[in-house]
Coordinates of N, CA and C in Angstrom, one line a residue:
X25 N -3.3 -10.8 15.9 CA -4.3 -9.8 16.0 C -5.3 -10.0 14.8
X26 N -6.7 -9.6 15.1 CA -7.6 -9.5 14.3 C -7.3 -8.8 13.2
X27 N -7.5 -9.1 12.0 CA -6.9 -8.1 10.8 C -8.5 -7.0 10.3
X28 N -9.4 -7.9 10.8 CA -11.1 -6.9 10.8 C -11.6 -6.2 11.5
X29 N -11.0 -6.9 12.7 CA -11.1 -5.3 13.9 C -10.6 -4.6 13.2
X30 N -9.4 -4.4 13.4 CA -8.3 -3.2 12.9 C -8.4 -2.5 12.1
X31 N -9.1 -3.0 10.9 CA -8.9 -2.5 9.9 C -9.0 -1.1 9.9
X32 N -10.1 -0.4 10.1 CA -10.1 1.3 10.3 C -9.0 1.6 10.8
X33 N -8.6 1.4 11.4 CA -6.9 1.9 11.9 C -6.0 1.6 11.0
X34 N -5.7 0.1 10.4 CA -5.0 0.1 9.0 C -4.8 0.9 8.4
X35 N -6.5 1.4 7.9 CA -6.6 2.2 6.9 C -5.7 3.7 7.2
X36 N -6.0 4.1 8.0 CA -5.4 5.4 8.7 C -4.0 5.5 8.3
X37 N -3.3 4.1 8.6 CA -1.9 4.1 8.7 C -1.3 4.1 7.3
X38 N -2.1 3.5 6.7 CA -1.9 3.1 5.2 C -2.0 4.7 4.4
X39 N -3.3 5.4 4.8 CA -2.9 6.7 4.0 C -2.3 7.9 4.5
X40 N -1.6 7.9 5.8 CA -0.5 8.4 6.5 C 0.8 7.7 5.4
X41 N 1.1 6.7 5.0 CA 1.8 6.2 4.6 C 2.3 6.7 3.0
X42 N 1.0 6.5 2.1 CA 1.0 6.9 1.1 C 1.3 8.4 1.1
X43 N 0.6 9.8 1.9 CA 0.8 10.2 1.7 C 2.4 11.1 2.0
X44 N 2.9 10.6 2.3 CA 4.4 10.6 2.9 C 5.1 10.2 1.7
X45 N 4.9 9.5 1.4 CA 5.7 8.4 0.2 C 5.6 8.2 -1.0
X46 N 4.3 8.7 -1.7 CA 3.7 8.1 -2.4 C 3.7 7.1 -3.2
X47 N 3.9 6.1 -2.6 CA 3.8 4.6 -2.7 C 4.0 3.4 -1.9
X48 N 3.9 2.3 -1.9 CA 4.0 1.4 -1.3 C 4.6 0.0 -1.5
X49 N 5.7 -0.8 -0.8 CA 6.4 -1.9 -1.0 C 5.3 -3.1 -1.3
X50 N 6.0 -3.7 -2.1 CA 4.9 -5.0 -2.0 C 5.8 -6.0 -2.4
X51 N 6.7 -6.9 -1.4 CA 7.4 -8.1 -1.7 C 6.4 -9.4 -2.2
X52 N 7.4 -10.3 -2.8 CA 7.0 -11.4 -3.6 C 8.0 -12.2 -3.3
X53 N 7.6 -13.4 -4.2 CA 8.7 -14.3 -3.9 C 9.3 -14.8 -5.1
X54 N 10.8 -15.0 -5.4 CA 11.4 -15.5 -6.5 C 11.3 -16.9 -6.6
X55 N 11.0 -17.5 -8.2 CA 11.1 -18.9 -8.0 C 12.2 -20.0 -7.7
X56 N 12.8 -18.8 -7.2 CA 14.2 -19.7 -6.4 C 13.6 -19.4 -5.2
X57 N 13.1 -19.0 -4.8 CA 12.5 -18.9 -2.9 C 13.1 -17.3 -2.3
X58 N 14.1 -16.3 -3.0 CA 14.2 -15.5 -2.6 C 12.9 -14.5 -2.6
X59 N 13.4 -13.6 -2.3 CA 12.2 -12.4 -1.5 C 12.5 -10.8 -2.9
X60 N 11.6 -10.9 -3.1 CA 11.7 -9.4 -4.4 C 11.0 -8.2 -3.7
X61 N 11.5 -6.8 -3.7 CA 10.1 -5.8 -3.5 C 10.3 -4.8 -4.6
X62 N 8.9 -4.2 -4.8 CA 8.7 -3.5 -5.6 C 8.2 -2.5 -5.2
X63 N 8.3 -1.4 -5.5 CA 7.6 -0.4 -5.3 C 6.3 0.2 -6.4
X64 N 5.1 0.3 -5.4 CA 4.2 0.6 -6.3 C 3.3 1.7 -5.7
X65 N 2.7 2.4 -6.8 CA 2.4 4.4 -6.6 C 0.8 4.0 -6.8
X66 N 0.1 3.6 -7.1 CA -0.9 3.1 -7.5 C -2.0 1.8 -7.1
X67 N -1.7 2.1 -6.0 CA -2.7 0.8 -4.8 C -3.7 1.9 -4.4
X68 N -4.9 1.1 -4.2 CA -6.4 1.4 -3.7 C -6.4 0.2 -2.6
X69 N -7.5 0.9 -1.8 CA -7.9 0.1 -0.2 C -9.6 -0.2 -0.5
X70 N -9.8 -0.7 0.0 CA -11.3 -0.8 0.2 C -11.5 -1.3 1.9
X71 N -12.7 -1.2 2.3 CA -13.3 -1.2 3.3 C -13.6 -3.2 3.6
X72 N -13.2 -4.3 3.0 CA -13.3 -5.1 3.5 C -11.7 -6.1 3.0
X73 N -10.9 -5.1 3.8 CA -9.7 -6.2 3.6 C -9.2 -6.7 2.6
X74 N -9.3 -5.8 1.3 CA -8.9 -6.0 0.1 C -8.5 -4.8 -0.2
X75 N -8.4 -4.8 -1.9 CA -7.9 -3.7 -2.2 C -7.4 -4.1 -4.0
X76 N -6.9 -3.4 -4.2 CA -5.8 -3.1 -5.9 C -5.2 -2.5 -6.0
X77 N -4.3 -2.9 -7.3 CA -3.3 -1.9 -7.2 C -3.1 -2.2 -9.2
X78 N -2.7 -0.5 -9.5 CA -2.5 -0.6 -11.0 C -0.9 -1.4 -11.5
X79 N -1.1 -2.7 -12.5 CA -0.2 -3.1 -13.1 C 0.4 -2.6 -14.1
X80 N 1.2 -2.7 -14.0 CA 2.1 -1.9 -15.7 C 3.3 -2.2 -16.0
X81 N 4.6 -1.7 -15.4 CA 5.6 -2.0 -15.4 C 6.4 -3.0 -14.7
X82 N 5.9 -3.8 -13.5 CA 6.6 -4.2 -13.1 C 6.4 -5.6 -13.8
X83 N 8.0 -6.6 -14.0 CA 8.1 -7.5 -14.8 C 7.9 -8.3 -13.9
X84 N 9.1 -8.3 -12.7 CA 9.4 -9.5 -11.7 C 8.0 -10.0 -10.7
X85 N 7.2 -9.1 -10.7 CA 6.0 -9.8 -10.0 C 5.3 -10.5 -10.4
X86 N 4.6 -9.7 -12.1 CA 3.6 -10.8 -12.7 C 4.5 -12.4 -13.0
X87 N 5.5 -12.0 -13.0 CA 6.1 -13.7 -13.6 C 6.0 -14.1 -11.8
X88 N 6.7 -14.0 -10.6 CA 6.2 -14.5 -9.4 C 5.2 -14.7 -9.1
X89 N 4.0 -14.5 -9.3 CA 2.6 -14.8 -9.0 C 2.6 -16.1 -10.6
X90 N 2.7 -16.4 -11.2 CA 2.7 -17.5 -11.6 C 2.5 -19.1 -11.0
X91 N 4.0 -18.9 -9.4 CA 4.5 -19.8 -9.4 C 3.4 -19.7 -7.3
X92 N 3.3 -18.2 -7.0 CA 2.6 -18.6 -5.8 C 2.2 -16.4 -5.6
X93 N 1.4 -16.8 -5.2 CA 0.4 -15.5 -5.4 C 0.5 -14.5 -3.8
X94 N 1.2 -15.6 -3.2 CA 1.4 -14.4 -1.7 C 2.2 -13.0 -1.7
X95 N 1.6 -12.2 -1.4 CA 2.5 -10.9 -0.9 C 2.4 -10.8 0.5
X96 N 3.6 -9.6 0.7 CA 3.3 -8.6 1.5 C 3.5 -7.5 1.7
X97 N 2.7 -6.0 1.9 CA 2.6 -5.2 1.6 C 3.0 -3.8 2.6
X98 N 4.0 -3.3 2.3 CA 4.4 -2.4 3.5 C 4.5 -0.9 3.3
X99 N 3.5 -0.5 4.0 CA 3.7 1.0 4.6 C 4.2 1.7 5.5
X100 N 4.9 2.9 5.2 CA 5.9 3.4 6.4 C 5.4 4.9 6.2
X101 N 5.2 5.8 7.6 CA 5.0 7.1 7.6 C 6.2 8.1 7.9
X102 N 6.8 8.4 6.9 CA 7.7 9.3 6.9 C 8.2 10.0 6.9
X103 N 7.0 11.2 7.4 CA 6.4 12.4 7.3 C 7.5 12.7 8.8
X104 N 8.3 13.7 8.3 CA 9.4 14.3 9.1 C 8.7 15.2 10.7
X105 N 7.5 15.9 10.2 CA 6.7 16.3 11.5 C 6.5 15.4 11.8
X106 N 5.5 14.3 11.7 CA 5.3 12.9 12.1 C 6.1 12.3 12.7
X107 N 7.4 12.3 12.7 CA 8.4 11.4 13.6 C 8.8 12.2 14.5
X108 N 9.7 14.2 13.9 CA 9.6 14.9 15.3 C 8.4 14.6 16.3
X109 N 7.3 15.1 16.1 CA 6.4 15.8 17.3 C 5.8 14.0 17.7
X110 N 6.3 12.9 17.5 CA 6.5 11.7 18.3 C 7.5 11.4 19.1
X111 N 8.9 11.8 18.4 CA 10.1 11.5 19.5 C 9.3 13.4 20.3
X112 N 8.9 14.0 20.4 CA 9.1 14.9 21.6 C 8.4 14.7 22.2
X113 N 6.8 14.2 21.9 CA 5.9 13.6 23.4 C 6.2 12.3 23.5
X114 N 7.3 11.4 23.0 CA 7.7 10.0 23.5 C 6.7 9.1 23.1
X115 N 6.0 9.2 22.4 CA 4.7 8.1 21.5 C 4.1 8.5 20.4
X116 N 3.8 7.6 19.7 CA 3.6 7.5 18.2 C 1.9 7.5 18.7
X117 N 1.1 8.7 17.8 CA -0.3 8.9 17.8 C -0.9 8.1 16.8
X118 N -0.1 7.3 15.7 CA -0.8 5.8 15.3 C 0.5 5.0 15.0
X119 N 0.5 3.9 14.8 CA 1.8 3.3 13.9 C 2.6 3.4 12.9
X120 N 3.9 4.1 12.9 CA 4.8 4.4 11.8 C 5.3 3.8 10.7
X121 N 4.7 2.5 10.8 CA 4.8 1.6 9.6 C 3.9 0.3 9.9
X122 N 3.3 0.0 8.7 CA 2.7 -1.4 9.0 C 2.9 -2.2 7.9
X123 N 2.8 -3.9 7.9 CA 2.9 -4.5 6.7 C 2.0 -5.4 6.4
X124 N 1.1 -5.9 5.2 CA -0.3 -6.5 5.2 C 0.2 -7.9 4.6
X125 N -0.2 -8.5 5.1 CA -0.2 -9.6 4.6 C -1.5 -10.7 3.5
X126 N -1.0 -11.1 2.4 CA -2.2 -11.8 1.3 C -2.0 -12.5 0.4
X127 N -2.4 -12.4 -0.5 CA -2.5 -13.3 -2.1 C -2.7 -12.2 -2.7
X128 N -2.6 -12.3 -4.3 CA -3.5 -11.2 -5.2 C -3.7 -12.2 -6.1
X129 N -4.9 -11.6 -7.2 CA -6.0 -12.7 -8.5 C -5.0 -11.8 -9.4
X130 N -5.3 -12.7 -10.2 CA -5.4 -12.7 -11.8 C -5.1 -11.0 -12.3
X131 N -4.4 -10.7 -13.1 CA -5.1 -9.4 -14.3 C -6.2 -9.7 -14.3
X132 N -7.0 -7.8 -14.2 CA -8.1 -8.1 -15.1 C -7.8 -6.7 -15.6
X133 N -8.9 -6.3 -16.3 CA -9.5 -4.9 -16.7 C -9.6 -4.1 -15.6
X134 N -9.5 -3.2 -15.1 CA -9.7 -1.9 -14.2 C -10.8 -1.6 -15.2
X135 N -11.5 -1.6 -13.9 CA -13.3 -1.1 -14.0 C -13.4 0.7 -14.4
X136 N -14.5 1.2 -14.6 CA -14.5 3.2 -15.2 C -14.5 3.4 -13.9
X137 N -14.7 2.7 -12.5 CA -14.9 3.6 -11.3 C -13.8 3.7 -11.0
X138 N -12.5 2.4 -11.0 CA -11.5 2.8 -10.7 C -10.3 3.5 -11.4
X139 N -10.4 3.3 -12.8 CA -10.0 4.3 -13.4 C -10.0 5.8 -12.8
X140 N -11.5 6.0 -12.8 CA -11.2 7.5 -12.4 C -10.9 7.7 -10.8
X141 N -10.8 7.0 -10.1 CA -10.4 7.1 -8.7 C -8.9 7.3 -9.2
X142 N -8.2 6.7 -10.0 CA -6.5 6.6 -10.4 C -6.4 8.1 -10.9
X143 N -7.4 8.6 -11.8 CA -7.4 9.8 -12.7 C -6.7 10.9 -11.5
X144 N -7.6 10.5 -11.0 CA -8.2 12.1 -9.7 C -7.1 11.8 -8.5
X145 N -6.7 10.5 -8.0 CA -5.1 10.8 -7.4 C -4.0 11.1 -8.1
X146 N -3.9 11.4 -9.4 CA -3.1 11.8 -10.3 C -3.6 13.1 -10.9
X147 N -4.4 13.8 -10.6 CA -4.6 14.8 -11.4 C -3.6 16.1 -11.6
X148 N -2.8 16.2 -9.9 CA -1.8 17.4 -9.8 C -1.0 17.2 -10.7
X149 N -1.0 15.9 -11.3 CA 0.3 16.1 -12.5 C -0.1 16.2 -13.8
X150 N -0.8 16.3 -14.2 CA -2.2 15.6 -15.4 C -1.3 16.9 -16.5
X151 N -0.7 18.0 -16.6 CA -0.4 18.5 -17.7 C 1.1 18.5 -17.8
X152 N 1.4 17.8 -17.0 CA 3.4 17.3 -16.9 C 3.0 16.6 -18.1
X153 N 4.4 16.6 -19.0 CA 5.0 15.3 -19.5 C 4.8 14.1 -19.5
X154 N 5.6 14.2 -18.3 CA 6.0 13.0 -17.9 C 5.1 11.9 -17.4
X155 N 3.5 12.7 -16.7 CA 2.3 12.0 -16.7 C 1.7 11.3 -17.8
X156 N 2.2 11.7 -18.8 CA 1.3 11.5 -19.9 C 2.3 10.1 -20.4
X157 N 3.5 10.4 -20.6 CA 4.5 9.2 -20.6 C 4.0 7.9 -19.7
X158 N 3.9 8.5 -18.7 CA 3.9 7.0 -17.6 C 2.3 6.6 -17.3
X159 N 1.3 7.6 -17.0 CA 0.1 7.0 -16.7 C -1.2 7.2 -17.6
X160 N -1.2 6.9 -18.5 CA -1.8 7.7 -19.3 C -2.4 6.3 -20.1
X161 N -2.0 5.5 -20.0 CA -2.3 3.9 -20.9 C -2.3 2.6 -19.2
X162 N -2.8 3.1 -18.3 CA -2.9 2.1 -16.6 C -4.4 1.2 -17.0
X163 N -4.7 0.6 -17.8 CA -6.0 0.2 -17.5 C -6.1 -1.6 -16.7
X164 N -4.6 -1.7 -16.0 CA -5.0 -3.7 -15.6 C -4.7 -3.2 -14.5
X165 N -5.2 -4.6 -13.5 CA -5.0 -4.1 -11.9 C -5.1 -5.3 -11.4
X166 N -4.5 -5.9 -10.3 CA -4.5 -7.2 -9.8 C -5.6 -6.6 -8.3
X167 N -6.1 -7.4 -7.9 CA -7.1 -7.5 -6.5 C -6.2 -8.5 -5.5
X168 N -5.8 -7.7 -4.0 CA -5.5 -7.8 -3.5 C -6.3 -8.5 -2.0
X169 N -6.0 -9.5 -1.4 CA -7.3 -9.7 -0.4 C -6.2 -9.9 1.0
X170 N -6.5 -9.3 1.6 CA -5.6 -9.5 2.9 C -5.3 -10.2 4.0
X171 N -5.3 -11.2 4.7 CA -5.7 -11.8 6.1 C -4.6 -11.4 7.5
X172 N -3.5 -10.9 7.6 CA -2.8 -10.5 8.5 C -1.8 -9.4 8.3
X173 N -1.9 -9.1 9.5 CA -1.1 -7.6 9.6 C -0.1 -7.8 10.6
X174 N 1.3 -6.9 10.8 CA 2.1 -6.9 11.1 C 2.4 -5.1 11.8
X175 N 2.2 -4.8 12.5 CA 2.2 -3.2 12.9 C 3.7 -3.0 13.5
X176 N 4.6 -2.0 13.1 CA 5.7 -1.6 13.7 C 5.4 -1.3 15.0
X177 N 6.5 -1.9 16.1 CA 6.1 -1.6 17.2 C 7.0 -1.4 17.9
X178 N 7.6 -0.3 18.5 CA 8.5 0.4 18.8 C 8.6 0.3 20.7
X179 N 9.7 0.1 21.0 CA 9.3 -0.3 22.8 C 9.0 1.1 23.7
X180 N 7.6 1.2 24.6 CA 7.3 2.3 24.7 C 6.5 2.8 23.9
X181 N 6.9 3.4 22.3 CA 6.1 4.6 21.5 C 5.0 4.1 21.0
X182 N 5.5 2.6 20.9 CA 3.8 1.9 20.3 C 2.5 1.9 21.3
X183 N 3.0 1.8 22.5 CA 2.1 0.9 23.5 C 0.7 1.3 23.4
X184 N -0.1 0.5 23.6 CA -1.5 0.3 23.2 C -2.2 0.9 22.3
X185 N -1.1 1.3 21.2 CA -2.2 1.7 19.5 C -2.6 0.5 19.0
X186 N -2.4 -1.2 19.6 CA -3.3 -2.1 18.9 C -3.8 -3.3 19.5
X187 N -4.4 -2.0 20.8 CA -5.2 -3.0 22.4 C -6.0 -4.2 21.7
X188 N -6.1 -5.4 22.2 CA -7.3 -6.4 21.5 C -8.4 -6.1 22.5

């Protein structure tokens, strides 16, 4: 499947996804050849098959991009009405999980626009604690570029959410 067509539909599924979850899988690869995932709260999308996501804690990725830069990136919609009111009309009104496939670049700096795009999906929590602990020092971000997708596809409930 075209990963350009689609995209607007991606996107849909991707923020059905997040907001269910708030966050998203992003496996890698060990330099022994195993498979790692991470969970990460702080991914951005953009409109041409890219995207980022804020670095910080996680150890085991930045050292696996070292050795080979592929991910893949998985969203699931979890959202408990979401799955009732599909098992009762027998079809899923978008895809209940999808996974992207890519590379990501280098660290850099996280630019002021994205900063504050991070600020303002974080704001509900902005006078917790614990915000201040964990997000309060986010300023690197790896760039994400995508070329294929993977859509859950359930026999029946999927059928033609991803007509070519």
């Amino acid at each position: 499947m075209e990963i350009e067509k689609h995209w607007p539909n991606i996107l849909k599924v991707l923020r059905e996804g997040k907001k269910s979850n708030r966050f998203f899988s992003i496996a890698t690869v060990n330099g022994d050849g195993t498979p790692h995932v991470t969970p990460i709260g702080h991914v951005f999308f953009n409109d041409d098959m890219t995207g980022y996501y804020f670095e910080q804690y996680s150890e085991v990725m930045p050292r696996n991009f070292e050795s080979n830069n592929n991910i893949c990136l998985m969203s699931v919609n979890s959202d408990t009405f979401f799955w009732l009111r599909s098992l009762f009309r027998g079809n899923f009104s978008m895809s209940p999980a999808i996974r992207l496939m890519g590379t990501v670049g280098e660290t850099r700096e996280a630019s002021a626009e994205e900063i504050e795009k991070l600020k303002k999906s974080i704001s509900i929590t902005s006078g917790l604690k614990g915000h201040k602990l964990l997000w309060n020092n986010l300023t690197k971000v790896r760039d994400m570029r995508f070329t294929a997708f993977s859509p859950a596809k359930y026999p029946v409930m999927c059928e033609g959410l991803w007509a070519e």
